[in-house]
Coordinates of C-alpha atoms in Angstrom, one line a residue:
M23 CA 22.7 -10.4 17.6
T24 CA 19.7 -9.5 15.6
T25 CA 18.5 -12.3 13.4
Y26 CA 16.7 -12.2 10.1
T27 CA 14.5 -15.0 8.8
A28 CA 15.0 -18.0 6.5
L29 CA 13.8 -17.0 3.0
E30 CA 11.8 -19.6 1.2
L31 CA 9.0 -20.0 -1.3
F32 CA 5.7 -21.4 -0.1
I33 CA 4.0 -23.6 -2.7
D34 CA 1.2 -26.2 -2.2
G35 CA 1.7 -26.1 1.6
R36 CA 5.5 -26.6 1.5
F37 CA 8.3 -24.2 2.2
L38 CA 11.0 -24.5 -0.4
S39 CA 14.5 -23.1 0.1
G40 CA 17.2 -22.4 -2.5
Q41 CA 17.9 -26.0 -3.6
G42 CA 19.7 -24.9 -6.8
R43 CA 17.4 -22.1 -7.6
V44 CA 18.6 -18.7 -8.8
T45 CA 19.0 -16.3 -5.9
E46 CA 19.3 -12.6 -5.3
P47 CA 20.7 -10.7 -2.3
V48 CA 18.4 -8.9 0.2
F49 CA 19.9 -5.7 1.7
D50 CA 19.7 -3.9 5.0
P51 CA 18.9 -0.3 3.8
A52 CA 20.5 1.1 7.0
T53 CA 23.9 -0.3 6.0
G54 CA 23.6 -1.1 2.3
R55 CA 25.0 -4.6 3.1
P56 CA 23.4 -7.9 2.1
I57 CA 21.7 -9.9 4.9
A58 CA 20.3 -12.9 3.0
D59 CA 19.8 -14.6 -0.3
L60 CA 16.3 -14.9 -1.7
P61 CA 15.4 -17.9 -3.9
H62 CA 13.6 -17.1 -7.2
A63 CA 10.8 -19.3 -8.3
S64 CA 11.6 -21.2 -11.5
A65 CA 9.0 -21.6 -14.3
A66 CA 8.3 -25.0 -12.9
D67 CA 7.7 -23.5 -9.4
L68 CA 5.3 -21.0 -10.8
D69 CA 3.4 -23.7 -12.6
A70 CA 3.3 -25.7 -9.4
A71 CA 1.9 -22.7 -7.5
L72 CA -0.8 -22.2 -10.2
D73 CA -1.7 -25.8 -10.2
A74 CA -1.9 -25.8 -6.4
A75 CA -4.2 -22.8 -6.3
A76 CA -6.4 -24.3 -9.0
R77 CA -6.6 -27.7 -7.2
A78 CA -7.3 -26.1 -3.8
F79 CA -10.0 -23.7 -5.1
P80 CA -13.0 -26.1 -5.3
A81 CA -12.6 -27.3 -1.7
W82 CA -11.8 -23.9 -0.2
S83 CA -14.6 -22.1 -2.0
A84 CA -17.0 -24.8 -0.8
T85 CA -15.7 -24.5 2.8
T86 CA -18.3 -22.6 4.9
A87 CA -17.5 -18.9 5.6
S88 CA -17.6 -19.7 9.3
E89 CA -14.9 -22.4 8.9
R90 CA -12.8 -20.1 6.7
A91 CA -13.1 -17.4 9.3
K92 CA -11.7 -19.6 12.0
V93 CA -8.5 -20.2 10.0
L94 CA -8.1 -16.5 9.3
R95 CA -8.6 -15.5 12.9
R96 CA -6.0 -18.1 14.0
A97 CA -3.6 -16.6 11.5
A98 CA -4.3 -13.1 12.8
D99 CA -3.7 -14.2 16.4
L100 CA -0.4 -15.9 15.4
I101 CA 0.8 -12.7 13.6
R102 CA 0.0 -10.7 16.8
A103 CA 1.8 -13.3 19.0
R104 CA 4.9 -13.0 16.7
I105 CA 4.8 -9.2 16.3
E106 CA 8.3 -8.6 17.8
V107 CA 9.9 -11.2 15.5
I108 CA 8.1 -10.0 12.4
A109 CA 8.7 -6.3 13.2
T110 CA 12.5 -6.9 13.5
V111 CA 12.5 -8.7 10.2
M112 CA 10.5 -5.9 8.6
T113 CA 12.8 -3.1 9.9
L114 CA 15.9 -5.0 8.9
E115 CA 14.8 -5.4 5.3
Q116 CA 12.7 -2.2 4.8
G117 CA 14.3 0.3 7.1
K118 CA 11.3 1.9 8.8
P119 CA 11.6 2.5 12.6
V120 CA 10.6 -0.6 14.5
A121 CA 7.7 1.2 16.2
E122 CA 6.2 1.8 12.7
S123 CA 6.8 -1.9 11.9
R124 CA 4.9 -3.0 15.0
G125 CA 2.0 -0.6 14.2
E126 CA 1.8 -1.9 10.6
I127 CA 1.8 -5.6 11.7
A128 CA -0.9 -5.0 14.3
Y129 CA -3.0 -3.2 11.6
A130 CA -2.4 -6.1 9.2
A131 CA -3.6 -8.6 11.8
D132 CA -6.7 -6.4 12.3
V133 CA -7.3 -6.5 8.5
I134 CA -7.3 -10.3 8.4
E135 CA -9.6 -10.5 11.4
W136 CA -12.0 -8.0 9.9
Y137 CA -12.2 -9.9 6.6
A138 CA -12.7 -13.2 8.6
E139 CA -15.8 -11.6 10.1
E140 CA -17.1 -9.8 7.0
G141 CA -16.8 -13.0 5.0
R142 CA -19.6 -14.5 7.1
R143 CA -21.9 -11.6 6.0
T144 CA -21.7 -12.2 2.2
Y145 CA -25.4 -11.9 1.9
G146 CA -27.5 -12.3 -1.3
R147 CA -31.0 -10.9 -1.8
V148 CA -34.4 -12.0 -3.0
V149 CA -35.9 -9.8 -5.7
P150 CA -39.7 -9.6 -6.0
S151 CA -40.7 -11.1 -9.3
R152 CA -43.0 -9.5 -11.9
V153 CA -44.4 -12.9 -12.8
P154 CA -46.3 -15.1 -10.3
G155 CA -44.5 -18.3 -9.5
V156 CA -41.0 -17.1 -10.4
A157 CA -38.3 -16.8 -7.7
M158 CA -35.5 -14.3 -8.4
T159 CA -32.3 -14.3 -6.3
V160 CA -28.9 -12.6 -6.3
T161 CA -26.0 -14.5 -4.8
H162 CA -22.2 -14.0 -4.7
E163 CA -19.6 -16.6 -5.6
P164 CA -15.8 -16.5 -5.3
V165 CA -14.2 -15.4 -8.6
G166 CA -11.5 -18.1 -8.6
P167 CA -7.7 -18.3 -8.1
V168 CA -6.1 -14.9 -7.8
A169 CA -2.6 -13.5 -8.7
A170 CA -1.5 -10.7 -6.4
F171 CA 1.5 -8.4 -6.6
T172 CA 2.7 -6.2 -3.7
P173 CA 5.3 -3.5 -3.3
W174 CA 8.1 -2.9 -0.8
N175 CA 6.8 0.0 1.3
F176 CA 4.3 -1.9 3.4
P177 CA 5.6 -5.4 3.6
A178 CA 2.8 -6.7 5.9
L179 CA -0.3 -4.6 5.4
T180 CA -0.5 -4.7 1.6
P181 CA -0.1 -8.5 1.3
C182 CA -2.6 -9.0 4.2
R183 CA -5.2 -6.8 2.5
K184 CA -5.0 -9.1 -0.6
I185 CA -4.7 -12.4 1.4
G186 CA -7.6 -11.5 3.7
G187 CA -10.0 -10.4 1.0
A188 CA -9.3 -13.3 -1.3
L189 CA -9.3 -16.1 1.3
A190 CA -12.4 -14.7 3.2
A191 CA -14.3 -14.6 -0.1
G192 CA -13.4 -18.3 -0.9
C193 CA -10.6 -17.6 -3.4
T194 CA -7.2 -19.1 -3.5
L195 CA -4.1 -17.0 -4.1
V196 CA -0.6 -16.9 -5.6
L197 CA 1.2 -13.9 -4.1
K198 CA 4.3 -12.4 -5.5
A199 CA 5.6 -10.1 -2.8
A200 CA 8.4 -7.6 -3.3
E201 CA 11.9 -9.0 -3.6
E202 CA 13.3 -6.1 -1.4
V203 CA 11.2 -7.2 1.6
P204 CA 10.6 -10.9 1.3
G205 CA 11.1 -11.9 5.0
T206 CA 7.9 -10.3 6.2
A207 CA 5.8 -12.1 3.6
V208 CA 7.5 -15.4 4.5
E209 CA 6.6 -14.8 8.2
I210 CA 3.0 -14.1 7.2
A211 CA 2.8 -17.3 5.1
R212 CA 4.2 -19.2 8.1
A213 CA 1.4 -17.8 10.3
F214 CA -1.2 -19.0 7.8
A215 CA 0.4 -22.4 7.5
D216 CA 0.6 -22.8 11.3
A217 CA -3.1 -21.7 11.5
G218 CA -4.1 -24.7 9.6
L219 CA -4.7 -23.2 6.1
P220 CA -5.1 -26.1 3.6
A221 CA -2.3 -26.7 1.2
G222 CA -2.5 -24.7 -2.0
V223 CA -4.9 -22.0 -0.7
L224 CA -2.0 -19.5 -0.3
N225 CA 1.2 -19.7 -2.3
L226 CA 4.1 -17.3 -2.1
V227 CA 6.7 -16.8 -4.9
F228 CA 9.5 -14.4 -5.8
G229 CA 11.4 -13.7 -8.9
K230 CA 12.0 -11.2 -11.7
P231 CA 8.8 -9.1 -11.5
A232 CA 8.1 -8.8 -15.3
E233 CA 8.7 -12.5 -15.8
V234 CA 6.6 -13.7 -12.9
S235 CA 3.7 -11.4 -13.6
A236 CA 3.6 -12.4 -17.3
H237 CA 3.7 -16.1 -16.4
L238 CA 1.0 -15.9 -13.8
I239 CA -1.4 -13.7 -15.7
A240 CA -1.1 -15.8 -18.8
S241 CA -2.4 -18.8 -17.0
P242 CA -6.0 -19.7 -17.6
A243 CA -6.2 -20.8 -13.9
I244 CA -6.0 -17.1 -12.8
R245 CA -9.3 -15.3 -12.8
K246 CA -8.4 -12.1 -11.0
V247 CA -5.3 -9.9 -10.6
S248 CA -4.8 -7.5 -7.7
F249 CA -1.8 -5.1 -7.9
T250 CA -0.4 -2.4 -5.8
G251 CA 2.4 -0.3 -7.3
S252 CA 3.2 2.3 -9.9
T253 CA 0.7 3.6 -12.5
A254 CA 3.0 2.6 -15.3
I255 CA 3.3 -1.0 -14.2
G256 CA -0.5 -1.1 -13.4
K257 CA -1.3 -0.1 -17.0
H258 CA 1.1 -2.8 -18.3
L259 CA -0.5 -5.5 -16.1
M260 CA -4.0 -4.4 -17.2
A261 CA -2.9 -4.9 -20.8
L262 CA -1.9 -8.4 -20.0
C263 CA -5.2 -9.1 -18.2
A264 CA -7.2 -7.7 -21.2
H265 CA -6.4 -10.8 -23.3
D266 CA -8.5 -13.1 -21.1
L267 CA -10.7 -10.4 -19.6
K268 CA -9.4 -11.1 -16.1
R269 CA -10.8 -8.9 -13.4
T270 CA -8.5 -6.4 -11.8
T271 CA -8.0 -4.3 -8.8
M272 CA -5.4 -1.6 -9.3
E273 CA -4.1 0.5 -6.4
L274 CA -1.7 2.8 -8.1
G275 CA 0.3 5.9 -7.5
G276 CA -0.9 9.2 -5.9
H277 CA 0.3 12.7 -5.2
G278 CA -1.9 13.8 -2.3
P279 CA -2.7 17.5 -2.1
V280 CA -3.0 19.1 1.4
V281 CA -5.1 22.3 1.4
V282 CA -4.6 24.4 4.5
F283 CA -6.9 27.4 4.9
D284 CA -5.8 30.4 7.1
D285 CA -8.4 29.9 9.8
V286 CA -6.7 26.8 11.3
D287 CA -4.3 26.5 14.2
V288 CA -1.3 27.0 11.9
E289 CA 1.4 25.6 14.1
A290 CA -0.6 22.5 15.2
T291 CA -1.6 21.8 11.6
A292 CA 2.0 22.1 10.4
E293 CA 3.2 19.7 13.1
L294 CA 0.5 17.1 12.2
A295 CA 1.3 17.5 8.5
A296 CA 5.1 17.2 8.9
T297 CA 4.8 14.1 11.2
A298 CA 2.6 12.4 8.6
K299 CA 4.8 13.4 5.7
Y300 CA 7.9 11.8 7.1
R301 CA 6.2 8.5 8.2
N302 CA 8.1 5.6 6.5
A303 CA 10.4 8.3 5.1
G304 CA 7.6 9.6 2.8
Q305 CA 7.4 6.2 1.0
V306 CA 3.6 6.0 1.4
C307 CA 1.2 6.0 -1.5
I308 CA -1.4 8.1 0.4
S309 CA 1.3 10.4 1.9
P310 CA 0.5 14.1 2.0
T311 CA 2.8 15.3 -0.7
R312 CA 1.8 18.7 -2.1
F313 CA 1.1 21.3 0.6
F314 CA -1.1 24.3 -0.5
V315 CA -1.2 26.9 2.3
Q316 CA -3.4 30.0 2.2
E317 CA -1.2 33.2 1.9
A318 CA -1.9 34.7 5.4
A319 CA -0.8 31.4 7.1
Y320 CA 2.0 30.5 4.7
D321 CA 5.1 31.8 6.5
R322 CA 4.2 30.5 9.9
F323 CA 3.3 27.1 8.4
V324 CA 6.6 26.8 6.6
A325 CA 8.5 27.8 9.7
R326 CA 6.9 25.2 12.0
F327 CA 6.9 22.4 9.4
T328 CA 10.6 23.1 8.8
D329 CA 11.4 23.0 12.5
V330 CA 9.7 19.6 12.8
A331 CA 11.7 18.3 9.8
K332 CA 15.0 19.5 11.3
G333 CA 14.2 17.9 14.7
L334 CA 13.6 14.4 13.4
K335 CA 16.1 11.8 14.5
L336 CA 17.4 9.7 11.6
G337 CA 19.0 6.3 12.0
A338 CA 18.7 2.6 11.7
G339 CA 15.2 1.6 12.5
L340 CA 16.2 -0.8 15.3
E341 CA 17.9 2.0 17.2
A342 CA 16.0 3.5 20.2
G343 CA 14.4 6.9 19.5
V344 CA 14.8 6.9 15.8
Q345 CA 11.9 8.7 14.0
M346 CA 12.9 8.2 10.4
G347 CA 14.8 5.4 8.8
P348 CA 16.7 5.1 5.5
L349 CA 15.0 4.9 2.1
A350 CA 14.3 1.4 0.9
N351 CA 16.9 1.3 -1.9
P352 CA 19.4 3.4 -3.8
R353 CA 16.9 4.2 -6.5
R354 CA 15.0 6.3 -4.1
I355 CA 18.1 8.3 -3.2
Q356 CA 18.7 9.0 -6.9
A357 CA 15.0 10.1 -7.2
M358 CA 15.3 12.5 -4.3
E359 CA 18.5 14.0 -5.7
A360 CA 16.8 14.6 -9.1
I361 CA 13.8 16.3 -7.4
V362 CA 15.9 18.6 -5.3
Q363 CA 18.2 19.5 -8.2
D364 CA 15.2 20.4 -10.2
V365 CA 14.1 22.7 -7.4
R366 CA 17.5 24.4 -7.3
D367 CA 17.6 24.7 -11.2
R368 CA 14.3 26.5 -11.0
G369 CA 15.5 29.0 -8.4
G370 CA 13.5 27.4 -5.5
K371 CA 14.7 27.4 -1.9
V372 CA 15.7 24.3 0.1
E373 CA 14.5 25.3 3.6
T374 CA 16.2 22.3 5.2
G375 CA 17.7 19.0 4.1
G376 CA 18.3 18.5 0.4
A377 CA 21.2 15.9 0.7
R378 CA 22.1 12.4 1.7
R379 CA 23.0 11.7 5.4
G380 CA 25.9 9.5 6.6
N381 CA 28.5 7.4 4.8
E382 CA 26.6 4.1 4.7
G383 CA 23.1 3.0 4.0
W384 CA 20.5 4.9 2.1
F385 CA 19.6 7.9 4.3
Y386 CA 18.2 11.2 2.9
A387 CA 17.5 14.2 5.1
P388 CA 13.9 15.3 5.8
T389 CA 13.6 18.1 3.2
V390 CA 11.4 21.1 2.8
V391 CA 11.3 23.1 -0.5
T392 CA 9.6 26.4 -1.3
G393 CA 9.6 29.0 -4.0
I394 CA 8.6 26.7 -6.9
G395 CA 5.8 26.6 -9.4
D396 CA 3.3 23.9 -9.9
D397 CA 5.3 22.6 -12.9
A398 CA 8.3 21.6 -10.8
L399 CA 9.2 17.9 -10.8
V400 CA 8.2 17.5 -7.1
M401 CA 4.8 19.0 -7.8
T402 CA 4.0 16.8 -10.8
E403 CA 5.6 13.4 -10.1
E404 CA 5.0 11.4 -6.9
P405 CA 8.2 12.0 -4.8
F406 CA 7.8 8.8 -2.7
G407 CA 10.4 10.1 -0.3
P408 CA 11.1 12.7 2.4
V409 CA 10.8 15.9 0.2
A410 CA 7.9 18.2 1.0
P411 CA 7.0 21.1 -1.3
I412 CA 5.0 23.9 0.3
V413 CA 3.4 26.6 -1.9
P414 CA 0.9 29.5 -1.2
F415 CA -2.5 30.0 -2.6
A416 CA -4.9 33.0 -2.6
D417 CA -8.5 31.7 -2.7
F418 CA -10.8 28.6 -2.8
D419 CA -11.3 28.4 -6.6
E420 CA -7.6 28.7 -7.3
V421 CA -6.6 26.0 -4.9
V422 CA -9.2 23.6 -6.1
R423 CA -8.0 24.0 -9.6
R424 CA -4.4 23.4 -8.7
A425 CA -5.1 20.5 -6.3
N426 CA -7.1 18.7 -9.0
S427 CA -4.7 19.5 -11.8
L428 CA -2.8 16.2 -11.8
P429 CA -4.1 12.9 -13.3
Y430 CA -3.8 11.2 -9.9
G431 CA -6.7 10.8 -7.5
L432 CA -5.7 8.5 -4.6
A433 CA -5.9 10.6 -1.4
A434 CA -6.4 14.3 -0.7
Y435 CA -6.7 16.4 2.5
A436 CA -7.9 19.7 3.7
F437 CA -7.9 21.7 6.9
S438 CA -10.2 24.5 8.0
T439 CA -12.3 25.4 11.0
S440 CA -15.2 26.5 8.8
A441 CA -17.9 23.8 8.5
R442 CA -19.1 25.3 5.2
R443 CA -15.6 25.5 3.7
I444 CA -14.8 21.9 4.8
A445 CA -18.0 20.6 3.2
D446 CA -17.2 22.5 0.0
I447 CA -13.6 21.4 -0.3
G448 CA -14.5 17.8 0.5
A449 CA -16.9 17.8 -2.4
A450 CA -14.5 19.6 -4.8
L451 CA -11.4 17.4 -4.3
K452 CA -11.1 14.6 -6.8
A453 CA -9.8 11.5 -5.0
G454 CA -10.8 8.1 -3.8
M455 CA -10.1 9.0 -0.2
V456 CA -10.5 12.5 1.3
G457 CA -9.4 13.5 4.8
L458 CA -11.0 16.6 6.3
N459 CA -9.1 18.0 9.3
T460 CA -7.4 14.6 9.5
L461 CA -4.7 12.7 7.7
A462 CA -6.0 9.2 8.7
V463 CA -7.9 7.7 5.8
S464 CA -7.0 4.0 6.1
N465 CA -9.0 1.6 8.2
P466 CA -9.9 -2.1 7.9
E467 CA -13.6 -1.2 7.7
T468 CA -13.3 1.4 5.0
P469 CA -12.6 1.3 1.2
F470 CA -9.0 2.0 0.2
G471 CA -8.4 2.9 -3.5
G472 CA -8.2 5.7 -6.0
V473 CA -9.7 7.1 -9.2
R474 CA -8.3 8.2 -12.5
D475 CA -4.5 7.3 -12.9
S476 CA -4.5 6.1 -9.2
G477 CA -6.4 3.0 -10.3
H478 CA -9.7 1.4 -9.7
G479 CA -11.3 -1.0 -7.3
Q480 CA -10.9 -1.0 -3.5
E481 CA -9.3 -3.0 -0.8
G482 CA -10.7 -2.9 2.7
G483 CA -14.3 -2.4 3.7
V484 CA -17.2 -4.4 2.1
E485 CA -15.9 -3.2 -1.3
G486 CA -12.6 -5.0 -0.7
L487 CA -14.5 -8.3 -0.2
Q488 CA -16.8 -7.8 -3.2
A489 CA -13.7 -7.4 -5.3
Y490 CA -13.2 -11.1 -5.0
L491 CA -16.8 -12.1 -5.7
D492 CA -18.8 -12.7 -8.9
V493 CA -22.5 -11.8 -8.9
K494 CA -25.0 -14.4 -9.9
F495 CA -28.7 -13.8 -10.7
T496 CA -30.9 -16.8 -10.7
A497 CA -34.5 -16.9 -11.9
S498 CA -36.5 -20.0 -11.0
A499 CA -40.0 -20.7 -12.5

């Protein structure tokens, strides 16, 4: 029998179960049936988490970076040692194939370990003075207690990006993870607790998102907010933060264009693109989502991409050989149905898929659509699901204009064998992350974030650590 995990809050170093609290069910998306009840934090619980983070901050920020690194490395090691348990929990609650869950958890542990090391290199600098006898220095200090909010599509990686950056910088944290996928976050909190993290440094809460975010952000204890999610919610949280001028990192929605020129190996590029598109059932913020293919290569690209989509094995993520799991919740099914209906209403063609699969759970077939304009719903709104639009283009200037036509700017991709063309398209695409002849743009060592309506600030890389640090200039005569 496959077991899930006990769902609890983690506040001031203690795990707290239901104990009379309001609860909500957590569902297995492969069956649509509930698998556990999640306790919500009461207002008193949220105040306790805020108080714990504020009380723990002076000691944790004064702890040497080397000692903080030891705790983070122990937590990363524990997460790796428990990878099979956590991967099973993740797949049960989120739906992705267990191989993808294992990969995400290993990556999340690498992120924590990388931050542990990078925190030891938070260097300042000495600035030559214009006046004799005056010393001028620039140093960095942790910004203070942080409130962080994470979505359901990457239950381990996104929380660990925020936990790793904040804790390595010397900040304390109140994390509200997604209510659809709480078990993974609880397991991560257990790893940090077992690694010896002092009480109050990391706190984990759940509840109604609007109520929890309003409560935490309004607290004077919180000095920074980090959010990953939709553009609409990001703008709302920024408005809440504006009242007290709290610092923000906003990793918001995207709609990644993929530009394929006709000089590439068309079949190989189509296979690569299709495989990446259906990872996590397309529920990835940097997913390749708008495919622009040069006219001479268009028909062959569509044919091979469609063949790959047709050949994917759908099923419950714990089943052997499954390549794509269900969508995370019924809302995504409804969104896919609206997108495909819009394609049909516009006279577009559904090359494959275009419907739900099975009689239980939230499965939707890998779908390819063609014959649509750039004003179709799937070309203008982030699909966040397994629907791939493929459209032709004639020349460089046309595709640059169309690829940059949306307000999003998270990730963008291009493929060509011409070094000059790759350099030109890399410079022309407006996005925080650009992949040239690759779809891999996420690493612990590199910045992850967008521009324009895709947000601001980065996670990962030295930029991800600096996001949790204030800059102090000191002049001493």
